Amino acid sequence: MEPYQIWQYQTETHSIILGNAKIPALDDNEILVQNKAIGINPVDWKFIKANPLNWPNGHVPGVDGAGVIVHVGSKVDTSLIGRRVAYHGSLNRHGSYAEYTVLNAERVMTLPESLSFELAAALPCPMLTAWQAFEKIPLTRQREVLVVGFGAVNNLLSQFLLDAGYIVDVVSASLSEDRAQKLGIRQVYREQSQIDMKYFAIFDAVSGENAAHLVPLLRANGHIVCIQDRIAKPIDPPFTRTISYHEIALGALHDFGDKQDWHALMQNGEALLERITKSDVEISEPITFNFGHMPESLTHSEFTKLKTVITLS
């Protein structure tokens, strides 16, 4: 196979440049996906700017993608070749900013035929993160929950909660009353200082510090779910309100999840993709750029906060 194009990380400039690579040999349980679309997430441009994992020169960023399986390792069923899939990759491995990406065979979701590669590539990181957050709290008669922030993750999370029968309030400066009403959200607070009631669960997508300030708004036996950062120490004294503290880190599953964990997540992901194709979950179409305009797409994602996807012809 001819060399293929990749976007390579440059350590000195904290930027990416276009380069070439050769198809690597696959391990027994790996697959090679020919990317048809690549999702841009905030984690991508944040890590390119700060390089917290000390990526070397030449590292390929990107966690989300969608495409077609074109090769498989010796222990992978060859019937998977030709299958349309979406994936969330590890930040520690070469990622989706390339024409081809090597992945663990068990860490991909099969796409419904009617779902486009462009929309599929926009979904893994926010959709699976929202699902992990949703799964943290039990279904009980205490149904009032608060969602703080309304980006891509919390847009999906709010819909999962509403569909499960929760009463959902949101803190957001940008969510319109019309959209909130359409989704079934009960109340939109423009500022946290306006909140005048207690909740069974609060989902915070701002910061660990912000989440800590929200803990007093929980009922006894309530739940605080941190989608950004975490709360290091309990806020209440022991044996008082017995608050449960939760942290979400989808990427950590690559290092700490086993085969069973991934199987469960991918099954849930495939079920969610089916719901999206049936319009049971409302998703905005992403803004698209072509592969040669990757740097511009990162800037667009950062400064517009709109979901951005790269397409490959």
Coordinates of N, CA and C in Angstrom, one line a residue, residues 12-187:
E12 N 7.8 21.7 19.2 CA 8.4 23.0 19.4 C 7.3 24.1 19.3
T13 N 6.4 23.9 18.3 CA 5.4 24.9 18.0 C 4.0 24.6 18.5
H14 N 3.8 23.4 19.1 CA 2.5 23.0 19.6 C 1.5 23.2 18.5
S15 N 1.8 22.6 17.3 CA 1.0 22.7 16.2 C 1.0 21.3 15.4
I16 N 0.3 21.3 14.3 CA 0.4 20.0 13.5 C 0.7 20.4 12.0
I17 N 1.4 19.5 11.4 CA 1.8 19.6 10.0 C 1.4 18.4 9.2
L18 N 1.2 18.5 8.0 CA 0.8 17.3 7.1 C 2.1 16.5 6.8
G19 N 2.0 15.2 7.0 CA 3.1 14.3 6.7 C 2.6 13.0 6.1
N20 N 3.5 12.0 6.0 CA 3.2 10.7 5.4 C 3.6 9.6 6.3
A21 N 2.9 8.5 6.2 CA 3.3 7.3 7.0 C 3.0 6.1 6.2
K22 N 3.6 5.0 6.6 CA 3.4 3.7 6.0 C 2.5 2.9 6.9
I23 N 1.6 2.0 6.2 CA 0.7 1.2 7.0 C 1.5 0.3 7.9
P24 N 1.3 0.3 9.2 CA 2.0 -0.6 10.2 C 1.5 -2.0 10.1
A25 N 2.3 -2.9 10.6 CA 1.8 -4.3 10.8 C 0.8 -4.3 12.0
L26 N -0.2 -5.1 11.8 CA -1.3 -5.1 12.9 C -1.0 -6.2 13.9
D27 N -1.2 -6.0 15.2 CA -1.2 -7.0 16.2 C -2.4 -7.9 16.0
D28 N -2.4 -9.1 16.7 CA -3.4 -10.1 16.5 C -4.8 -9.6 16.6
N29 N -5.0 -8.7 17.6 CA -6.4 -8.2 17.8 C -6.7 -6.8 17.3
E30 N -5.9 -6.3 16.4 CA -6.1 -5.0 15.9 C -6.8 -5.0 14.5
I31 N -7.3 -3.8 14.2 CA -7.9 -3.6 12.9 C -7.4 -2.3 12.3
L32 N -7.5 -2.2 11.0 CA -7.1 -0.9 10.3 C -8.4 -0.3 9.7
V33 N -8.7 0.9 10.1 CA -9.8 1.6 9.6 C -9.4 2.7 8.6
Q34 N -10.0 2.7 7.5 CA -9.8 3.8 6.5 C -10.8 4.9 6.9
N35 N -10.3 6.0 7.4 CA -11.2 7.1 7.9 C -12.0 7.7 6.7
K36 N -13.3 7.9 6.9 CA -14.1 8.7 6.0 C -14.5 10.0 6.6
A37 N -14.4 10.1 7.9 CA -14.7 11.4 8.6 C -14.0 11.3 9.9
I38 N -13.6 12.5 10.4 CA -12.9 12.7 11.7 C -13.5 13.7 12.5
G39 N -13.9 13.4 13.8 CA -14.5 14.3 14.7 C -13.5 15.2 15.4
I40 N -13.7 16.5 15.5 CA -12.9 17.4 16.2 C -13.5 17.6 17.6
N41 N -12.8 17.4 18.7 CA -13.3 17.6 20.0 C -12.4 18.6 20.8
P42 N -12.9 19.3 21.8 CA -12.1 20.2 22.6 C -10.8 19.6 23.1
V43 N -10.9 18.3 23.5 CA -9.7 17.6 24.0 C -8.6 17.7 23.0
D44 N -8.9 17.6 21.7 CA -7.9 17.6 20.7 C -7.1 18.9 20.7
W45 N -7.8 20.1 20.5 CA -7.0 21.3 20.5 C -6.4 21.7 21.8
K46 N -7.0 21.3 22.9 CA -6.4 21.5 24.2 C -5.1 20.8 24.4
F47 N -5.1 19.5 24.0 CA -3.8 18.7 24.1 C -2.8 19.1 23.1
I48 N -3.2 19.6 21.9 CA -2.2 20.1 21.0 C -1.5 21.4 21.5
K49 N -2.2 22.2 22.2 CA -1.7 23.4 22.8 C -0.8 23.2 24.0
A50 N -1.2 22.2 24.8 CA -0.5 22.0 26.1 C 0.3 20.8 26.2
N51 N 0.1 19.8 25.4 CA 0.8 18.5 25.4 C 1.0 17.9 26.7
P52 N 0.0 17.7 27.5 CA 0.1 17.2 28.9 C 0.6 15.7 28.9
L53 N 0.5 15.0 27.8 CA 1.0 13.6 27.8 C 2.4 13.5 27.2
N54 N 3.0 14.6 26.9 CA 4.4 14.6 26.3 C 4.4 13.8 25.0
W55 N 3.5 14.1 24.1 CA 3.6 13.5 22.8 C 4.9 13.8 22.1
P56 N 5.5 12.8 21.5 CA 6.8 13.1 20.7 C 6.5 13.8 19.4
N57 N 7.5 14.3 18.8 CA 7.3 14.8 17.4 C 6.8 13.7 16.5
G58 N 5.8 14.0 15.7 CA 5.2 13.0 14.8 C 4.0 12.3 15.3
H59 N 3.6 12.5 16.6 CA 2.4 11.8 17.1 C 1.2 12.3 16.3
V60 N 0.3 11.4 16.1 CA -1.0 11.7 15.3 C -2.1 11.9 16.4
P61 N -2.6 13.2 16.5 CA -3.7 13.4 17.5 C -5.0 12.9 16.9
G62 N -6.1 13.2 17.7 CA -7.4 12.8 17.3 C -8.0 11.6 18.0
V63 N -9.2 11.7 18.6 CA -9.7 10.5 19.3 C -11.0 10.0 18.6
D64 N -11.7 10.8 17.8 CA -12.9 10.3 17.2 C -12.8 10.2 15.7
G65 N -13.4 9.1 15.2 CA -13.4 8.9 13.7 C -14.5 8.0 13.3
A66 N -14.7 7.9 12.0 CA -15.7 6.9 11.4 C -15.1 6.5 10.0
G67 N -15.3 5.3 9.7 CA -14.8 4.8 8.4 C -15.1 3.4 8.2
V68 N -14.3 2.7 7.4 CA -14.5 1.3 7.0 C -13.3 0.5 7.4
I69 N -13.5 -0.7 8.0 CA -12.4 -1.6 8.3 C -11.9 -2.2 7.0
V70 N -10.6 -2.1 6.8 CA -10.0 -2.5 5.5 C -9.0 -3.7 5.7
H71 N -8.4 -3.8 6.9 CA -7.5 -5.0 7.3 C -7.8 -5.4 8.7
V72 N -7.5 -6.7 9.0 CA -7.7 -7.1 10.4 C -6.5 -8.0 10.8
G73 N -6.2 -8.0 12.1 CA -5.1 -8.9 12.6 C -5.5 -10.4 12.6
S74 N -4.5 -11.2 12.9 CA -4.7 -12.7 12.7 C -5.8 -13.3 13.5
K75 N -6.1 -12.7 14.7 CA -7.2 -13.3 15.5 C -8.5 -12.6 15.4
V76 N -8.6 -11.7 14.4 CA -9.9 -11.0 14.2 C -10.7 -11.6 13.0
D77 N -11.9 -11.7 13.2 CA -12.8 -12.3 12.2 C -12.7 -11.5 10.9
T78 N -12.3 -12.1 9.8 CA -12.2 -11.4 8.5 C -13.5 -10.9 7.9
S79 N -14.6 -11.4 8.5 CA -15.9 -10.9 8.0 C -16.1 -9.4 8.4
L80 N -15.3 -8.9 9.3 CA -15.4 -7.5 9.7 C -14.9 -6.6 8.6
I81 N -14.1 -7.1 7.6 CA -13.6 -6.2 6.6 C -14.7 -5.7 5.7
G82 N -14.8 -4.4 5.5 CA -15.9 -3.7 4.8 C -16.9 -3.1 5.8
R83 N -16.8 -3.4 7.1 CA -17.8 -2.9 8.0 C -17.6 -1.4 8.3
R84 N -18.8 -0.7 8.3 CA -18.8 0.7 8.7 C -18.8 0.9 10.2
V85 N -17.8 1.6 10.7 CA -17.7 1.8 12.2 C -17.4 3.2 12.6
A86 N -17.6 3.5 13.9 CA -17.2 4.7 14.5 C -16.4 4.3 15.7
Y87 N -15.5 5.2 16.2 CA -14.7 4.9 17.3 C -14.2 6.1 18.2
H88 N -13.9 5.8 19.4 CA -13.2 6.7 20.3 C -11.8 6.1 20.6
G89 N -10.8 6.7 20.2 CA -9.4 6.2 20.4 C -8.7 6.7 21.6
S90 N -7.6 6.1 21.9 CA -6.8 6.5 23.1 C -5.9 7.7 22.7
L91 N -5.8 8.6 23.7 CA -4.9 9.8 23.5 C -3.4 9.4 23.5
N92 N -3.1 8.2 24.0 CA -1.7 7.7 24.0 C -1.3 7.0 22.8
R93 N -2.2 6.7 21.8 CA -1.8 6.1 20.6 C -2.0 7.0 19.4
H94 N -1.4 6.7 18.3 CA -1.7 7.4 17.1 C -3.2 7.5 16.8
G95 N -3.8 8.7 16.5 CA -5.2 8.8 16.5 C -5.8 9.0 15.1
S96 N -6.9 9.7 15.1 CA -7.8 9.7 13.9 C -7.4 10.8 12.9
Y97 N -6.4 11.6 13.2 CA -6.1 12.7 12.2 C -5.2 12.1 11.1
A98 N -5.7 11.2 10.4 CA -5.0 10.4 9.4 C -5.9 9.7 8.4
E99 N -5.4 9.3 7.3 CA -6.3 8.6 6.3 C -6.6 7.2 6.8
Y100 N -5.7 6.6 7.7 CA -5.9 5.3 8.3 C -5.6 5.3 9.7
T101 N -6.3 4.6 10.5 CA -6.0 4.5 12.0 C -6.1 3.0 12.4
V102 N -5.1 2.6 13.2 CA -5.1 1.3 13.8 C -5.8 1.3 15.2
L103 N -6.7 0.3 15.4 CA -7.5 0.3 16.6 C -7.6 -1.1 17.1
N104 N -8.0 -1.2 18.4 CA -8.3 -2.5 19.0 C -9.7 -2.9 18.4
A105 N -9.8 -4.2 18.0 CA -11.0 -4.6 17.3 C -12.3 -4.5 18.1
E106 N -12.1 -4.6 19.5 CA -13.3 -4.6 20.3 C -13.7 -3.2 20.7
R107 N -13.0 -2.1 20.2 CA -13.3 -0.8 20.6 C -13.9 0.1 19.5
V108 N -14.8 -0.5 18.7 CA -15.5 0.2 17.6 C -17.0 -0.1 17.7
M109 N -17.8 0.8 17.2 CA -19.2 0.6 17.1 C -19.6 0.5 15.6
T110 N -20.4 -0.5 15.3 CA -21.0 -0.7 14.0 C -22.0 0.3 13.7
L111 N -22.0 1.0 12.6 CA -22.9 2.0 12.2 C -24.2 1.5 11.6
P112 N -25.3 2.1 12.0 CA -26.5 1.9 11.2 C -26.3 2.4 9.7
E113 N -26.9 1.7 8.8 CA -26.7 2.0 7.4 C -27.1 3.4 7.0
S114 N -28.1 3.9 7.7 CA -28.6 5.2 7.4 C -27.8 6.4 8.0
L115 N -26.9 6.1 8.9 CA -26.1 7.1 9.5 C -24.9 7.5 8.7
S116 N -24.7 8.8 8.4 CA -23.6 9.2 7.6 C -22.3 9.1 8.4
F117 N -21.2 9.0 7.7 CA -19.9 9.0 8.3 C -19.6 10.3 9.1
E118 N -20.1 11.4 8.4 CA -19.9 12.8 9.0 C -20.6 12.9 10.4
L119 N -21.8 12.5 10.5 CA -22.5 12.6 11.7 C -22.0 11.6 12.7
A120 N -21.6 10.4 12.3 CA -21.1 9.3 13.1 C -19.8 9.8 13.8
A121 N -18.9 10.5 13.0 CA -17.6 10.9 13.5 C -17.8 12.0 14.6
A122 N -18.9 12.7 14.6 CA -19.1 13.8 15.5 C -19.6 13.3 16.9
L123 N -19.9 12.0 17.0 CA -20.6 11.5 18.2 C -19.8 10.8 19.2
P124 N -18.8 9.9 18.9 CA -18.3 9.1 20.0 C -17.9 9.7 21.3
C125 N -17.1 10.8 21.3 CA -16.6 11.4 22.5 C -17.8 12.0 23.3
P126 N -18.6 12.9 22.8 CA -19.7 13.5 23.5 C -20.8 12.5 23.9
M127 N -21.1 11.6 23.0 CA -22.2 10.6 23.2 C -21.8 9.6 24.3
L128 N -20.6 9.0 24.2 CA -20.2 8.0 25.2 C -20.0 8.7 26.6
T129 N -19.4 9.9 26.6 CA -19.2 10.6 27.8 C -20.6 10.9 28.5
A130 N -21.6 11.4 27.7 CA -22.9 11.6 28.3 C -23.5 10.3 28.8
W131 N -23.3 9.2 28.1 CA -23.9 8.0 28.6 C -23.2 7.5 29.9
Q132 N -21.9 7.7 30.0 CA -21.2 7.3 31.3 C -21.8 8.2 32.4
A133 N -22.0 9.4 32.2 CA -22.6 10.3 33.2 C -24.0 9.9 33.6
F134 N -24.8 9.6 32.6 CA -26.2 9.1 32.8 C -26.2 7.9 33.7
E135 N -25.3 7.0 33.4 CA -25.3 5.7 34.1 C -24.8 5.8 35.6
K136 N -24.3 6.9 36.0 CA -23.8 7.0 37.3 C -24.9 7.1 38.4
I137 N -26.0 7.6 38.0 CA -27.1 7.7 39.1 C -28.2 6.7 39.0
P138 N -28.7 6.2 40.1 CA -29.8 5.2 40.1 C -31.1 5.8 39.7
L139 N -32.0 5.0 39.2 CA -33.4 5.4 38.9 C -34.1 5.2 40.2
T140 N -34.6 6.4 40.8 CA -35.3 6.3 42.0 C -36.5 7.3 41.9
R141 N -37.3 7.4 43.0 CA -38.4 8.4 42.9 C -38.0 9.8 43.0
Q142 N -36.7 10.0 43.4 CA -36.2 11.4 43.5 C -35.7 11.8 42.1
R143 N -36.5 12.5 41.3 CA -36.3 12.7 39.9 C -35.7 14.0 39.4
E144 N -35.7 15.0 40.3 CA -35.3 16.3 39.9 C -33.7 16.4 39.8
V145 N -33.2 16.7 38.6 CA -31.8 16.8 38.4 C -31.4 18.1 37.7
L146 N -30.2 18.5 38.0 CA -29.7 19.8 37.4 C -28.5 19.5 36.5
V147 N -28.5 20.1 35.3 CA -27.4 20.0 34.3 C -26.8 21.3 34.2
V148 N -25.5 21.4 34.5 CA -24.8 22.7 34.5 C -23.9 22.8 33.2
G149 N -24.2 23.8 32.3 CA -23.5 23.9 31.1 C -24.3 23.1 30.0
F150 N -24.2 23.6 28.8 CA -25.0 23.0 27.7 C -24.3 22.9 26.4
G151 N -23.1 22.2 26.5 CA -22.3 21.9 25.3 C -22.8 20.6 24.7
A152 N -21.9 20.0 23.9 CA -22.3 18.8 23.1 C -22.6 17.6 24.1
V153 N -21.9 17.5 25.2 CA -22.1 16.4 26.1 C -23.4 16.6 26.8
N154 N -23.6 17.7 27.4 CA -24.9 18.0 28.2 C -26.1 18.1 27.4
N155 N -26.0 18.4 26.1 CA -27.2 18.4 25.2 C -27.7 16.9 25.1
L156 N -26.7 16.0 24.9 CA -27.1 14.6 24.8 C -27.5 14.1 26.2
L157 N -26.8 14.4 27.2 CA -27.1 13.9 28.6 C -28.5 14.3 29.0
S158 N -28.9 15.6 28.7 CA -30.2 16.1 29.1 C -31.3 15.2 28.4
Q159 N -31.1 14.9 27.2 CA -32.1 14.1 26.5 C -32.1 12.7 27.0
F160 N -31.0 12.1 27.4 CA -31.0 10.7 28.0 C -31.8 10.8 29.3
L161 N -31.6 11.8 30.1 CA -32.3 12.0 31.4 C -33.8 12.2 31.2
L162 N -34.1 13.0 30.3 CA -35.5 13.3 30.0 C -36.3 12.0 29.6
D163 N -35.6 11.3 28.7 CA -36.2 10.1 28.1 C -36.4 9.0 29.2
A164 N -35.5 9.1 30.3 CA -35.6 8.1 31.4 C -36.6 8.5 32.4
G165 N -37.2 9.7 32.3 CA -38.3 10.2 33.2 C -37.8 11.2 34.2
Y166 N -36.6 11.7 34.2 CA -36.2 12.7 35.1 C -36.8 14.0 34.8
I167 N -36.9 14.9 35.8 CA -37.3 16.3 35.6 C -35.9 17.0 35.5
V168 N -35.7 17.7 34.4 CA -34.4 18.3 34.2 C -34.4 19.8 34.1
D169 N -33.6 20.4 35.0 CA -33.3 21.9 34.9 C -31.9 22.1 34.4
V170 N -31.6 23.2 33.8 CA -30.3 23.5 33.2 C -29.8 24.8 33.6
V171 N -28.5 24.9 33.8 CA -27.9 26.2 33.9 C -27.1 26.5 32.6
S172 N -27.5 27.5 31.9 CA -26.9 27.8 30.6 C -27.2 29.3 30.2
A173 N -26.2 30.0 29.8 CA -26.4 31.3 29.3 C -26.8 31.3 27.8
S174 N -26.6 30.2 27.1 CA -26.8 30.2 25.7 C -28.1 29.4 25.2
L175 N -28.5 28.5 26.1 CA -29.7 27.7 25.7 C -31.0 28.5 25.6
S176 N -31.6 28.5 24.4 CA -32.8 29.3 24.2 C -34.0 28.7 24.9
E177 N -34.9 29.5 25.4 CA -36.1 29.1 26.0 C -36.9 28.2 25.0
D178 N -36.9 28.5 23.8 CA -37.6 27.8 22.8 C -37.1 26.4 22.6
R179 N -35.7 26.3 22.6 CA -35.1 25.0 22.4 C -35.3 24.1 23.7
A180 N -35.2 24.8 24.9 CA -35.4 24.1 26.1 C -36.8 23.5 26.2
Q181 N -37.8 24.3 25.8 CA -39.2 23.9 25.8 C -39.4 22.7 24.9
K182 N -38.8 22.8 23.7 CA -38.9 21.7 22.7 C -38.4 20.4 23.2
L183 N -37.2 20.5 24.0 CA -36.6 19.3 24.5 C -37.4 18.7 25.7
G184 N -38.1 19.6 26.4 CA -38.8 19.1 27.6 C -38.1 19.5 28.9
I185 N -37.1 20.4 28.8 CA -36.4 20.9 30.0 C -37.4 21.9 30.8
R186 N -37.5 21.7 32.1 CA -38.4 22.4 32.9 C -38.0 23.9 33.1
Q187 N -36.8 24.1 33.4 CA -36.4 25.5 33.7 C -34.9 25.7 33.3

